[in-house]
Amino acid sequence: MSIELRTTPHLHAPDNVIIIMRNVVFALLPICAWSVWQFGISALALILTTLASCLITERLFNPRNTLGDWSAAITGLLLALTLPPAFPLWMAAVAGFVAMALGKLLFGGLGMNVFNPALVGRAFVQAAFPVAITTWTPALFEGRFREFIPTSFTLPFTIPPAVAEWNSRVAIDGFTGATPLGLHKFEGVSTPVLDLFLGNAAGSAGETSALIILLGGLYLAARKFLDWRIPLFVLLGAGLTAALFHALDPQQYPSAPFMLFSGGLMLGAWFMATDMVGSPVTPWGVVVYGLLIGVLTIIIRLFGGLSEGVMYAILLGNAATPLIEQFTQPRVFGEKRS
Amino acid sequence: MSLFRRHSFSHGVHPPAHKDGTAQMPIRRLPFPPQLILPLGQHIGAPAKALVSKGQEVVRGQPIASAAGAVSVPLHAPATGQVLRIESVPTSRGTREPAIILNVYEASTQEVLWQQPRHLDGMSRDALLQAIQDTGLVGLGGAAFPSHIKLRIPDDKRVDTLVINGCECEPYLTCDHRIMLECPDDLIRGIQLAMQASGTRQAIIGIEDNKMDAVNLLAEHLKDIPHISVQAVETKYPQGSEKMLIKSLLDREVPAGGIPADIGVVVNNVGTMAALGQLLPRGEGLIERVITVTGPGIERQGNYRVPLGTPIGFILEQAGYEGGANEFILGGPMMGPAVSSLDTPITKGTSGLLVLNEPQVRKESRPRWACIKCGHCVSACPMHLNPAWLGQLAAAGEYARMSESANLEHCFECGCCSYVCPSNIPLVQYFRIAKAINREQAA
């Protein structure tokens, strides 16, 4: 007989890192599926490319075999979902490499990174390939399961084929290549909120259907795999800021519902701002962090040069996390509030 | 106090109860073992001083060691027999400590031959506290704090309420539950004596709401007794921690770094009160206690009344257990230490013997991952600390900073943070080590 000697507690809650990460992947799969339904084989190729790029980078550059913790898969899927569906695949592979190598492994791997790795990857390609990352294609075009969108197979160091002509060929009624945010910002055209909510719009591969994102997010929140307070306060911050500006000048500034359901805000709020590693752990910290991201998103959208803002808002939120935590340490039980 | 306030505290965890195996089993006696191992330090404070020497014969109930100072209690012979020797033995604290080894006379009737019945009515508080010290009674919930010290209210404090802890929030343990069901009269008498000794005007028994049979039974017994009430509290770990229980019952917070007396409360456990009610009027010493013997590795689970000093190996023989790789835990799975020797004896503070068998141990031995800052530990800590941050500081070896800026001292090692950690980081162990190192640095 052998006697085991372990330290207390001798029981543990059943959830572990692998179960959490695996469930995030499960929650992302319907969003991926919707993306493929909307944009066809180009979106599928994009998802597989970033996934492969992230997994290979993690395997090659992390001395420990950490693919089993599923975190690299999450980054791969999330990254694809933030990119235009017809983003050149070689650029997507670069984004995946940067996300893992510079966004995560440089800091020491899982748990050590400061920024959301997927957003680091996206921020890099935003800077490196500004044209490709703002080239949009219409959703639900006929033949999307038979043909690739022309830009997908652009080779490195070549100029991507113009998609404007292709866009006008495949566009169906009511759809153009521009995203709702771009349409509003640069052309003053509003997309109905219901279309945004359901996902009948152009945009990044995974940002179009607020409904599916919401369902996945709520599932994770119910199982305590994400902190529901973060998306709540991100959306609250964004909604209130948008409503304020809309009240000041309804002509120039879009309404709060439009802002909440357009662009990457929903995906960012539920799946990227909530990245455990980069967000605060203190109860008031998550409130400050969420509001900060929400407000920044709207400010950047309204006054920045880009139509989107959630990516930079979250990266700034990640950067502010250590400071936020420092000022929001919980009040110890029995200690008087000073 | 609002009608809708749930009697509970914030944070904490809900581990599976595992109490079904023993909660319905009446308290039974085990036979006397051939030998008793009686460490002199069975309580917090100075170890007792041996009064007997090798070869001496003792009768059941006779004092065999005396209190060594104010924070100390005597020890009584749990059986009639002969002192074999006094030597150091392994204890549940993981250290070796001096103990009296007693050979039990098989032929003896094992009646308690040493008694000092007293009239307690009208006895002064000091005399009563002295009588309590003489019984050798300590907190039977696990802390083993001498009862007479706990009930002695410092002159500068005003205490109005005696809180009786019947929560038994540790999974697997049911001995307090059985005592409440089987010995309500001893319990109530003990509470009355403790109120007399501490000068408190009211007493509240707090019981987790998974033991409503005990709540109802005691409520029935207390119908005509003034100033003592019973209150159900939420079933949640660590409801049985005294600070949490006071918060749940009275909505008062013990000041950080303070004691319950600072807010007018003194807390005692139900098992202790029942023992007090039984021993004090008869003037007997504490020589046995009820323990829960349970776990997937035990064949005949149950609640047993055993003499102090019974080696766990003997209990295992009597209750039956599977061989193989096992873990033997004295107390509950959240805070009870695992022991390395089957010679380790049951002492005054031992509330249970939990045996986890090999499949269970394997299930709980999981790989460790890096901290992903999920914040589950922050949401679980009943003291509202930040275990994630403390863990980071511990990993970096910044033990001093853990005390200075991260409130390490307020951790009472309940283990909620380790319980919920999805990365399986042994946070409590880190904190225990950090505290020990800080203590050494200070000394």
Coordinates of C-alpha atoms in Angstrom, one line a residue, chain A residues 1-18 20-21 69 110-113 224-225 229 276-277 279-283 325 329-336, chain B residues 253-256 321 324-329 333-336 338-340 361 364 366 369-376 378 383-384 386 389 407 410 415 418-419 422-424 429 432:
Chain A
M1 CA 0.0 0.0 0.0
S2 CA 1.2 3.5 -0.7
I3 CA 0.1 6.6 1.1
E4 CA -0.5 9.7 -0.9
L5 CA 0.3 13.0 0.7
R6 CA -1.2 16.0 -1.0
T7 CA -1.9 19.5 0.2
T8 CA -5.3 20.9 0.9
P9 CA -7.8 21.2 -0.6
H10 CA -8.1 17.6 -1.6
L11 CA -11.1 18.3 -3.8
H12 CA -11.2 20.5 -6.9
A13 CA -13.9 22.0 -9.1
P14 CA -14.2 20.0 -12.3
D15 CA -13.4 22.9 -14.7
N16 CA -9.9 23.3 -15.9
V17 CA -8.0 25.4 -18.5
I18 CA -8.6 22.8 -21.3
I20 CA -12.6 26.5 -20.7
M21 CA -10.6 26.9 -23.9
D69 CA -4.6 23.6 -24.3
L110 CA -0.3 31.1 -22.3
G111 CA -1.1 33.4 -19.4
M112 CA 1.9 35.7 -19.9
N113 CA 0.8 37.8 -22.9
K224 CA -18.7 31.0 -16.2
F225 CA -16.1 30.6 -18.9
R229 CA -19.6 41.9 -16.7
M276 CA -9.0 36.3 -19.4
V277 CA -5.2 36.9 -19.7
S279 CA -8.4 41.7 -18.7
P280 CA -8.6 42.6 -15.0
V281 CA -9.6 40.2 -12.3
T282 CA -10.8 42.7 -9.7
P283 CA -14.6 43.3 -9.5
E325 CA -6.0 46.5 -11.3
Q329 CA -7.9 46.0 -5.4
P330 CA -10.9 44.6 -3.6
R331 CA -11.8 45.8 -0.1
V332 CA -10.7 43.1 2.3
F333 CA -13.5 41.6 4.4
G334 CA -13.8 43.5 7.6
E335 CA -11.8 46.5 6.4
K336 CA -13.5 49.9 6.6
Chain B
E253 CA -18.1 42.1 9.9
V254 CA -15.2 41.1 12.2
P255 CA -12.7 43.9 11.6
A256 CA -9.7 42.8 9.4
Y321 CA -11.0 -0.1 3.8
G324 CA -3.8 0.3 -2.6
A325 CA -2.8 3.9 -3.0
N326 CA -4.9 5.8 -0.5
E327 CA -4.9 9.2 1.0
F328 CA -5.8 9.6 4.6
I329 CA -7.1 12.9 5.6
P333 CA -11.2 17.5 2.3
M334 CA -11.0 21.3 2.2
M335 CA -8.8 22.0 5.2
G336 CA -7.9 18.6 6.7
A338 CA -3.2 14.3 4.9
V339 CA -1.1 12.1 7.1
S340 CA 1.8 9.9 6.3
V361 CA -6.8 10.5 -5.8
E364 CA -7.9 14.9 -8.3
R366 CA -4.3 16.9 -12.4
W369 CA -1.1 25.1 -16.2
A370 CA -0.1 28.8 -16.1
C371 CA -2.4 31.3 -14.5
I372 CA -4.7 32.6 -17.2
K373 CA -6.1 35.3 -14.9
C374 CA -9.6 34.0 -15.1
G375 CA -10.4 35.7 -11.8
H376 CA -12.3 32.7 -10.4
V378 CA -11.0 36.5 -6.7
M383 CA -12.0 37.4 2.6
H384 CA -12.1 39.3 -0.7
N386 CA -6.9 38.8 -4.7
W389 CA -2.1 38.5 -7.5
N407 CA -3.1 41.4 2.7
H410 CA -6.0 37.9 6.2
G415 CA -8.8 26.7 0.1
S418 CA -7.2 26.4 -5.0
Y419 CA -10.6 24.6 -5.3
P422 CA -8.8 25.9 -13.5
S423 CA -5.0 25.8 -13.8
N424 CA -4.7 23.7 -10.7
Q429 CA 0.1 26.0 -0.3
R432 CA 1.1 28.9 3.7

